[in-house]
Every structure is written in structure tokens, then in C-alpha cells.
Amino acid sequence: MNLSEKLFLAFLGSGLLPKAPGTWGSLAALAVGYAVLLFFPVSTLFLLTILITLAAVKHINAYESRTGVHDDSRIVIDEVAGMWLALCVTGSNEVGALLAFVFFRIYDIWKPSVIGRIDREAPGGWGVMGDDLIAGTAAGLSAGLVLEFLRQMGLSL
């Protein structure tokens, strides 16, 4: 990986850390995404997610063409997009952010239903990004449902 790929595809180098690069990338995404939400509206994070997704597909396609490696474990920009989508649902709520992270890792690792199908069958950059975008959406919805349940139970969050 060249420097720009380490910064973008490996998201500031988090994908280069040993053992579980997807988890490290998700944690880095959580930190950056949460910081964005402290200063900007959710719509900003959502637009950033769209932008990095489009750029990532292009760069992943180029990387795969050059190396012949599909879904290199060091590429974690897909985890960033998925994590940020989950955060778009929960907003800057600490409990919600933690729930979004936990649900995202569960869906990203387990890959139930269509998430696994996209991971196995979709080629190129859309294949790398697609499963994480769906996992992030499912994680955000799951976290949102748990937050609402906790609120209905009388917990102030």
C-alpha cells in the first residue's frame, strides 16, 4: 500500500494494526464520526459517508486491479462508511454510539442474510463497500430500537 492508500483505504493507518483490522477501523470511525457529530448536524456525517463511499469504490477498484487482491483486510474504509451510517441514526448520544458500534461489529462479522450475500457475490469496490453499508444501516436501526426501548422503560439517555 502506498501512503495515500494507507491514509484513505486503511483509514489513517487503523487497518494496518495487527489483529482485527476491521475492529480497529470501526473504532477509529467511531471516534471520528462521533467528533463530527459534536460539531455538525447528522446531515454532514451522512454526506461525508456518501462522499467517502463513492471515492472508496473508485480507489478500491484501482487497488484490486493493481494487486489482484479482493477485499484486502487492511482496507477498512468500508467499516468507516458502515459505522458512520449507524451513527447517523443514533446521533451524538454516547449510549447510542456504543450500541451502534457493538451492533455494527456483530453484523459485519456474522454477515446475516443479504449482508453475507453482498460480501460473497458483489465484485470490486461495491462488493467491499456494500456489505458494510447494509451492516451499518442494520446496526443503526438496531441501536435506535434499543435506545427507544430504554427510553420507554423510563431511562433518560
PDB file of N, CA, C and O in Angstrom, residues 6-61:
ATOM      1  N   LYS A   6      -2.763   4.049   2.538  1.00  0.00           N
ATOM      2  CA  LYS A   6      -2.687   3.853   3.990  1.00  0.00           C
ATOM      3  C   LYS A   6      -3.547   4.884   4.712  1.00  0.00           C
ATOM      4  O   LYS A   6      -4.195   4.580   5.707  1.00  0.00           O
ATOM      5  N   LEU A   7      -3.548   6.113   4.189  1.00  0.00           N
ATOM      6  CA  LEU A   7      -4.337   7.168   4.834  1.00  0.00           C
ATOM      7  C   LEU A   7      -5.825   7.025   4.547  1.00  0.00           C
ATOM      8  O   LEU A   7      -6.648   7.218   5.444  1.00  0.00           O
ATOM      9  N   PHE A   8      -6.177   6.683   3.305  1.00  0.00           N
ATOM     10  CA  PHE A   8      -7.602   6.623   2.945  1.00  0.00           C
ATOM     11  C   PHE A   8      -8.171   5.218   3.092  1.00  0.00           C
ATOM     12  O   PHE A   8      -9.062   4.993   3.919  1.00  0.00           O
ATOM     13  N   LEU A   9      -7.685   4.268   2.320  1.00  0.00           N
ATOM     14  CA  LEU A   9      -8.270   2.923   2.349  1.00  0.00           C
ATOM     15  C   LEU A   9      -8.077   2.245   3.704  1.00  0.00           C
ATOM     16  O   LEU A   9      -8.959   1.534   4.173  1.00  0.00           O
ATOM     17  N   ALA A  10      -6.928   2.455   4.326  1.00  0.00           N
ATOM     18  CA  ALA A  10      -6.668   1.886   5.660  1.00  0.00           C
ATOM     19  C   ALA A  10      -7.032   2.881   6.761  1.00  0.00           C
ATOM     20  O   ALA A  10      -6.657   2.699   7.916  1.00  0.00           O
ATOM     21  N   PHE A  11      -7.769   3.906   6.423  1.00  0.00           N
ATOM     22  CA  PHE A  11      -8.281   4.953   7.316  1.00  0.00           C
ATOM     23  C   PHE A  11      -7.285   5.361   8.395  1.00  0.00           C
ATOM     24  O   PHE A  11      -7.333   4.889   9.527  1.00  0.00           O
ATOM     25  N   LEU A  12      -6.393   6.243   7.975  1.00  0.00           N
ATOM     26  CA  LEU A  12      -5.384   6.813   8.863  1.00  0.00           C
ATOM     27  C   LEU A  12      -4.469   5.736   9.459  1.00  0.00           C
ATOM     28  O   LEU A  12      -3.926   5.905  10.547  1.00  0.00           O
ATOM     29  N   GLY A  13      -4.354   4.622   8.757  1.00  0.00           N
ATOM     30  CA  GLY A  13      -3.476   3.535   9.192  1.00  0.00           C
ATOM     31  C   GLY A  13      -4.111   2.550  10.150  1.00  0.00           C
ATOM     32  O   GLY A  13      -3.479   1.564  10.521  1.00  0.00           O
ATOM     33  N   SER A  14      -5.368   2.761  10.534  1.00  0.00           N
ATOM     34  CA  SER A  14      -6.000   1.857  11.507  1.00  0.00           C
ATOM     35  C   SER A  14      -6.128   0.433  10.962  1.00  0.00           C
ATOM     36  O   SER A  14      -6.080  -0.526  11.730  1.00  0.00           O
ATOM     37  N   GLY A  15      -6.250   0.285   9.663  1.00  0.00           N
ATOM     38  CA  GLY A  15      -6.349  -1.035   9.063  1.00  0.00           C
ATOM     39  C   GLY A  15      -5.025  -1.779   9.024  1.00  0.00           C
ATOM     40  O   GLY A  15      -4.983  -2.962   8.691  1.00  0.00           O
ATOM     41  N   LEU A  16      -3.957  -1.090   9.372  1.00  0.00           N
ATOM     42  CA  LEU A  16      -2.632  -1.718   9.381  1.00  0.00           C
ATOM     43  C   LEU A  16      -2.274  -2.288  10.741  1.00  0.00           C
ATOM     44  O   LEU A  16      -1.247  -2.950  10.891  1.00  0.00           O
ATOM     45  N   LEU A  17      -3.100  -2.026  11.745  1.00  0.00           N
ATOM     46  CA  LEU A  17      -2.829  -2.530  13.085  1.00  0.00           C
ATOM     47  C   LEU A  17      -3.000  -4.049  13.116  1.00  0.00           C
ATOM     48  O   LEU A  17      -3.851  -4.594  12.408  1.00  0.00           O
ATOM     49  N   PRO A  18      -2.193  -4.732  13.933  1.00  0.00           N
ATOM     50  CA  PRO A  18      -2.280  -6.200  13.960  1.00  0.00           C
ATOM     51  C   PRO A  18      -3.560  -6.673  14.638  1.00  0.00           C
ATOM     52  O   PRO A  18      -4.095  -5.992  15.504  1.00  0.00           O
ATOM     53  N   LYS A  19      -4.024  -7.820  14.236  1.00  0.00           N
ATOM     54  CA  LYS A  19      -5.195  -8.470  14.828  1.00  0.00           C
ATOM     55  C   LYS A  19      -6.447  -7.608  14.708  1.00  0.00           C
ATOM     56  O   LYS A  19      -6.530  -6.521  15.260  1.00  0.00           O
ATOM     57  N   ALA A  20      -7.398  -8.101  14.012  1.00  0.00           N
ATOM     58  CA  ALA A  20      -8.730  -7.494  13.879  1.00  0.00           C
ATOM     59  C   ALA A  20      -8.708  -6.083  13.297  1.00  0.00           C
ATOM     60  O   ALA A  20      -9.207  -5.144  13.912  1.00  0.00           O
ATOM     61  N   PRO A  21      -8.167  -5.905  12.073  1.00  0.00           N
ATOM     62  CA  PRO A  21      -8.138  -4.563  11.493  1.00  0.00           C
ATOM     63  C   PRO A  21      -9.525  -3.958  11.313  1.00  0.00           C
ATOM     64  O   PRO A  21      -9.685  -2.736  11.430  1.00  0.00           O
ATOM     65  N   GLY A  22     -10.546  -4.783  11.067  1.00  0.00           N
ATOM     66  CA  GLY A  22     -11.905  -4.257  10.931  1.00  0.00           C
ATOM     67  C   GLY A  22     -12.412  -3.623  12.208  1.00  0.00           C
ATOM     68  O   GLY A  22     -13.109  -2.607  12.179  1.00  0.00           O
ATOM     69  N   THR A  23     -12.056  -4.205  13.338  1.00  0.00           N
ATOM     70  CA  THR A  23     -12.466  -3.633  14.626  1.00  0.00           C
ATOM     71  C   THR A  23     -11.713  -2.332  14.884  1.00  0.00           C
ATOM     72  O   THR A  23     -12.305  -1.348  15.338  1.00  0.00           O
ATOM     73  N   TRP A  24     -10.415  -2.315  14.581  1.00  0.00           N
ATOM     74  CA  TRP A  24      -9.645  -1.082  14.749  1.00  0.00           C
ATOM     75  C   TRP A  24     -10.186   0.021  13.841  1.00  0.00           C
ATOM     76  O   TRP A  24     -10.323   1.171  14.261  1.00  0.00           O
ATOM     77  N   GLY A  25     -10.493  -0.346  12.598  1.00  0.00           N
ATOM     78  CA  GLY A  25     -11.059   0.640  11.675  1.00  0.00           C
ATOM     79  C   GLY A  25     -12.406   1.152  12.150  1.00  0.00           C
ATOM     80  O   GLY A  25     -12.712   2.338  12.046  1.00  0.00           O
ATOM     81  N   SER A  26     -13.215   0.259  12.712  1.00  0.00           N
ATOM     82  CA  SER A  26     -14.523   0.657  13.242  1.00  0.00           C
ATOM     83  C   SER A  26     -14.381   1.585  14.443  1.00  0.00           C
ATOM     84  O   SER A  26     -15.141   2.541  14.593  1.00  0.00           O
ATOM     85  N   LEU A  27     -13.409   1.297  15.306  1.00  0.00           N
ATOM     86  CA  LEU A  27     -13.155   2.179  16.463  1.00  0.00           C
ATOM     87  C   LEU A  27     -12.684   3.554  16.014  1.00  0.00           C
ATOM     88  O   LEU A  27     -13.127   4.576  16.551  1.00  0.00           O
ATOM     89  N   ALA A  28     -11.792   3.586  15.034  1.00  0.00           N
ATOM     90  CA  ALA A  28     -11.324   4.878  14.505  1.00  0.00           C
ATOM     91  C   ALA A  28     -12.489   5.638  13.879  1.00  0.00           C
ATOM     92  O   ALA A  28     -12.635   6.855  14.074  1.00  0.00           O
ATOM     93  N   ALA A  29     -13.345   4.923  13.158  1.00  0.00           N
ATOM     94  CA  ALA A  29     -14.528   5.548  12.550  1.00  0.00           C
ATOM     95  C   ALA A  29     -15.474   6.076  13.610  1.00  0.00           C
ATOM     96  O   ALA A  29     -16.049   7.163  13.460  1.00  0.00           O
ATOM     97  N   LEU A  30     -15.644   5.314  14.682  1.00  0.00           N
ATOM     98  CA  LEU A  30     -16.494   5.755  15.794  1.00  0.00           C
ATOM     99  C   LEU A  30     -15.969   7.062  16.371  1.00  0.00           C
ATOM    100  O   LEU A  30     -16.732   8.020  16.561  1.00  0.00           O
ATOM    101  N   ALA A  31     -14.675   7.129  16.620  1.00  0.00           N
ATOM    102  CA  ALA A  31     -14.080   8.339  17.211  1.00  0.00           C
ATOM    103  C   ALA A  31     -14.241   9.544  16.292  1.00  0.00           C
ATOM    104  O   ALA A  31     -14.686  10.615  16.729  1.00  0.00           O
ATOM    105  N   VAL A  32     -13.918   9.385  15.023  1.00  0.00           N
ATOM    106  CA  VAL A  32     -14.006  10.499  14.081  1.00  0.00           C
ATOM    107  C   VAL A  32     -15.464  10.878  13.834  1.00  0.00           C
ATOM    108  O   VAL A  32     -15.822  12.062  13.852  1.00  0.00           O
ATOM    109  N   GLY A  33     -16.317   9.883  13.627  1.00  0.00           N
ATOM    110  CA  GLY A  33     -17.730  10.162  13.376  1.00  0.00           C
ATOM    111  C   GLY A  33     -18.407  10.835  14.554  1.00  0.00           C
ATOM    112  O   GLY A  33     -19.176  11.786  14.384  1.00  0.00           O
ATOM    113  N   TYR A  34     -18.089  10.381  15.754  1.00  0.00           N
ATOM    114  CA  TYR A  34     -18.668  10.985  16.949  1.00  0.00           C
ATOM    115  C   TYR A  34     -18.202  12.435  17.095  1.00  0.00           C
ATOM    116  O   TYR A  34     -18.994  13.325  17.437  1.00  0.00           O
ATOM    117  N   ALA A  35     -16.925  12.675  16.816  1.00  0.00           N
ATOM    118  CA  ALA A  35     -16.398  14.045  16.876  1.00  0.00           C
ATOM    119  C   ALA A  35     -17.110  14.948  15.870  1.00  0.00           C
ATOM    120  O   ALA A  35     -17.443  16.095  16.187  1.00  0.00           O
ATOM    121  N   VAL A  36     -17.348  14.446  14.669  1.00  0.00           N
ATOM    122  CA  VAL A  36     -18.082  15.231  13.668  1.00  0.00           C
ATOM    123  C   VAL A  36     -19.458  15.589  14.205  1.00  0.00           C
ATOM    124  O   VAL A  36     -19.914  16.736  14.088  1.00  0.00           O
ATOM    125  N   LEU A  37     -20.134  14.620  14.830  1.00  0.00           N
ATOM    126  CA  LEU A  37     -21.489  14.864  15.339  1.00  0.00           C
ATOM    127  C   LEU A  37     -21.535  15.848  16.501  1.00  0.00           C
ATOM    128  O   LEU A  37     -22.574  16.449  16.758  1.00  0.00           O
ATOM    129  N   LEU A  38     -20.422  16.021  17.194  1.00  0.00           N
ATOM    130  CA  LEU A  38     -20.392  17.002  18.281  1.00  0.00           C
ATOM    131  C   LEU A  38     -20.405  18.435  17.760  1.00  0.00           C
ATOM    132  O   LEU A  38     -20.824  19.345  18.466  1.00  0.00           O
ATOM    133  N   PHE A  39     -19.946  18.627  16.519  1.00  0.00           N
ATOM    134  CA  PHE A  39     -19.809  19.980  15.975  1.00  0.00           C
ATOM    135  C   PHE A  39     -20.714  20.280  14.783  1.00  0.00           C
ATOM    136  O   PHE A  39     -20.905  21.435  14.431  1.00  0.00           O
ATOM    137  N   PHE A  40     -21.227  19.221  14.148  1.00  0.00           N
ATOM    138  CA  PHE A  40     -22.019  19.408  12.936  1.00  0.00           C
ATOM    139  C   PHE A  40     -23.298  18.567  13.016  1.00  0.00           C
ATOM    140  O   PHE A  40     -23.363  17.595  13.759  1.00  0.00           O
ATOM    141  N   PRO A  41     -24.294  18.906  12.210  1.00  0.00           N
ATOM    142  CA  PRO A  41     -25.528  18.110  12.209  1.00  0.00           C
ATOM    143  C   PRO A  41     -25.304  16.728  11.574  1.00  0.00           C
ATOM    144  O   PRO A  41     -24.318  16.510  10.859  1.00  0.00           O
ATOM    145  N   VAL A  42     -26.229  15.830  11.835  1.00  0.00           N
ATOM    146  CA  VAL A  42     -26.157  14.468  11.301  1.00  0.00           C
ATOM    147  C   VAL A  42     -26.054  14.487   9.773  1.00  0.00           C
ATOM    148  O   VAL A  42     -25.373  13.652   9.182  1.00  0.00           O
ATOM    149  N   SER A  43     -26.704  15.447   9.148  1.00  0.00           N
ATOM    150  CA  SER A  43     -26.670  15.513   7.683  1.00  0.00           C
ATOM    151  C   SER A  43     -25.237  15.653   7.159  1.00  0.00           C
ATOM    152  O   SER A  43     -24.919  15.145   6.083  1.00  0.00           O
ATOM    153  N   THR A  44     -24.372  16.302   7.909  1.00  0.00           N
ATOM    154  CA  THR A  44     -22.974  16.434   7.498  1.00  0.00           C
ATOM    155  C   THR A  44     -22.294  15.078   7.492  1.00  0.00           C
ATOM    156  O   THR A  44     -21.591  14.733   6.527  1.00  0.00           O
ATOM    157  N   LEU A  45     -22.488  14.298   8.534  1.00  0.00           N
ATOM    158  CA  LEU A  45     -21.882  12.965   8.580  1.00  0.00           C
ATOM    159  C   LEU A  45     -22.461  12.080   7.478  1.00  0.00           C
ATOM    160  O   LEU A  45     -21.731  11.301   6.852  1.00  0.00           O
ATOM    161  N   PHE A  46     -23.744  12.212   7.218  1.00  0.00           N
ATOM    162  CA  PHE A  46     -24.361  11.424   6.157  1.00  0.00           C
ATOM    163  C   PHE A  46     -23.760  11.769   4.797  1.00  0.00           C
ATOM    164  O   PHE A  46     -23.420  10.878   4.004  1.00  0.00           O
ATOM    165  N   LEU A  47     -23.599  13.054   4.529  1.00  0.00           N
ATOM    166  CA  LEU A  47     -22.993  13.472   3.258  1.00  0.00           C
ATOM    167  C   LEU A  47     -21.538  13.021   3.161  1.00  0.00           C
ATOM    168  O   LEU A  47     -21.087  12.599   2.087  1.00  0.00           O
ATOM    169  N   LEU A  48     -20.798  13.092   4.249  1.00  0.00           N
ATOM    170  CA  LEU A  48     -19.426  12.585   4.260  1.00  0.00           C
ATOM    171  C   LEU A  48     -19.391  11.090   3.954  1.00  0.00           C
ATOM    172  O   LEU A  48     -18.495  10.601   3.256  1.00  0.00           O
ATOM    173  N   THR A  49     -20.370  10.365   4.476  1.00  0.00           N
ATOM    174  CA  THR A  49     -20.453   8.922   4.225  1.00  0.00           C
ATOM    175  C   THR A  49     -20.668   8.646   2.740  1.00  0.00           C
ATOM    176  O   THR A  49     -20.026   7.759   2.162  1.00  0.00           O
ATOM    177  N   ILE A  50     -21.548   9.398   2.121  1.00  0.00           N
ATOM    178  CA  ILE A  50     -21.779   9.243   0.683  1.00  0.00           C
ATOM    179  C   ILE A  50     -20.504   9.546  -0.096  1.00  0.00           C
ATOM    180  O   ILE A  50     -20.110   8.786  -0.995  1.00  0.00           O
ATOM    181  N   LEU A  51     -19.844  10.637   0.262  1.00  0.00           N
ATOM    182  CA  LEU A  51     -18.615  11.022  -0.449  1.00  0.00           C
ATOM    183  C   LEU A  51     -17.514   9.982  -0.301  1.00  0.00           C
ATOM    184  O   LEU A  51     -16.872   9.615  -1.290  1.00  0.00           O
ATOM    185  N   ILE A  52     -17.274   9.512   0.924  1.00  0.00           N
ATOM    186  CA  ILE A  52     -16.195   8.527   1.080  1.00  0.00           C
ATOM    187  C   ILE A  52     -16.563   7.207   0.414  1.00  0.00           C
ATOM    188  O   ILE A  52     -15.684   6.502  -0.076  1.00  0.00           O
ATOM    189  N   THR A  53     -17.854   6.879   0.377  1.00  0.00           N
ATOM    190  CA  THR A  53     -18.273   5.646  -0.296  1.00  0.00           C
ATOM    191  C   THR A  53     -17.963   5.720  -1.787  1.00  0.00           C
ATOM    192  O   THR A  53     -17.376   4.787  -2.355  1.00  0.00           O
ATOM    193  N   LEU A  54     -18.340   6.805  -2.421  1.00  0.00           N
ATOM    194  CA  LEU A  54     -18.077   6.955  -3.855  1.00  0.00           C
ATOM    195  C   LEU A  54     -16.580   6.966  -4.152  1.00  0.00           C
ATOM    196  O   LEU A  54     -16.124   6.301  -5.088  1.00  0.00           O
ATOM    197  N   ALA A  55     -15.824   7.692  -3.349  1.00  0.00           N
ATOM    198  CA  ALA A  55     -14.369   7.725  -3.545  1.00  0.00           C
ATOM    199  C   ALA A  55     -13.752   6.355  -3.275  1.00  0.00           C
ATOM    200  O   ALA A  55     -12.856   5.908  -3.999  1.00  0.00           O
ATOM    201  N   ALA A  56     -14.249   5.669  -2.251  1.00  0.00           N
ATOM    202  CA  ALA A  56     -13.697   4.365  -1.885  1.00  0.00           C
ATOM    203  C   ALA A  56     -13.920   3.338  -2.989  1.00  0.00           C
ATOM    204  O   ALA A  56     -13.009   2.548  -3.289  1.00  0.00           O
ATOM    205  N   VAL A  57     -15.099   3.317  -3.584  1.00  0.00           N
ATOM    206  CA  VAL A  57     -15.361   2.359  -4.662  1.00  0.00           C
ATOM    207  C   VAL A  57     -14.335   2.536  -5.771  1.00  0.00           C
ATOM    208  O   VAL A  57     -13.752   1.568  -6.258  1.00  0.00           O
ATOM    209  N   LYS A  58     -14.097   3.767  -6.157  1.00  0.00           N
ATOM    210  CA  LYS A  58     -13.128   4.069  -7.218  1.00  0.00           C
ATOM    211  C   LYS A  58     -11.721   3.609  -6.822  1.00  0.00           C
ATOM    212  O   LYS A  58     -11.027   2.931  -7.585  1.00  0.00           O
ATOM    213  N   HIS A  59     -11.307   3.943  -5.607  1.00  0.00           N
ATOM    214  CA  HIS A  59      -9.945   3.607  -5.163  1.00  0.00           C
ATOM    215  C   HIS A  59      -9.777   2.107  -4.915  1.00  0.00           C
ATOM    216  O   HIS A  59      -8.706   1.547  -5.170  1.00  0.00           O
ATOM    217  N   ILE A  60     -10.815   1.461  -4.410  1.00  0.00           N
ATOM    218  CA  ILE A  60     -10.747   0.012  -4.199  1.00  0.00           C
ATOM    219  C   ILE A  60     -10.654  -0.706  -5.544  1.00  0.00           C
ATOM    220  O   ILE A  60      -9.860  -1.647  -5.700  1.00  0.00           O
ATOM    221  N   ASN A  61     -11.439  -0.264  -6.522  1.00  0.00           N
ATOM    222  CA  ASN A  61     -11.355  -0.870  -7.856  1.00  0.00           C
ATOM    223  C   ASN A  61      -9.941  -0.740  -8.419  1.00  0.00           C
ATOM    224  O   ASN A  61      -9.404  -1.701  -8.976  1.00  0.00           O
TER     225      ASN A  61
END
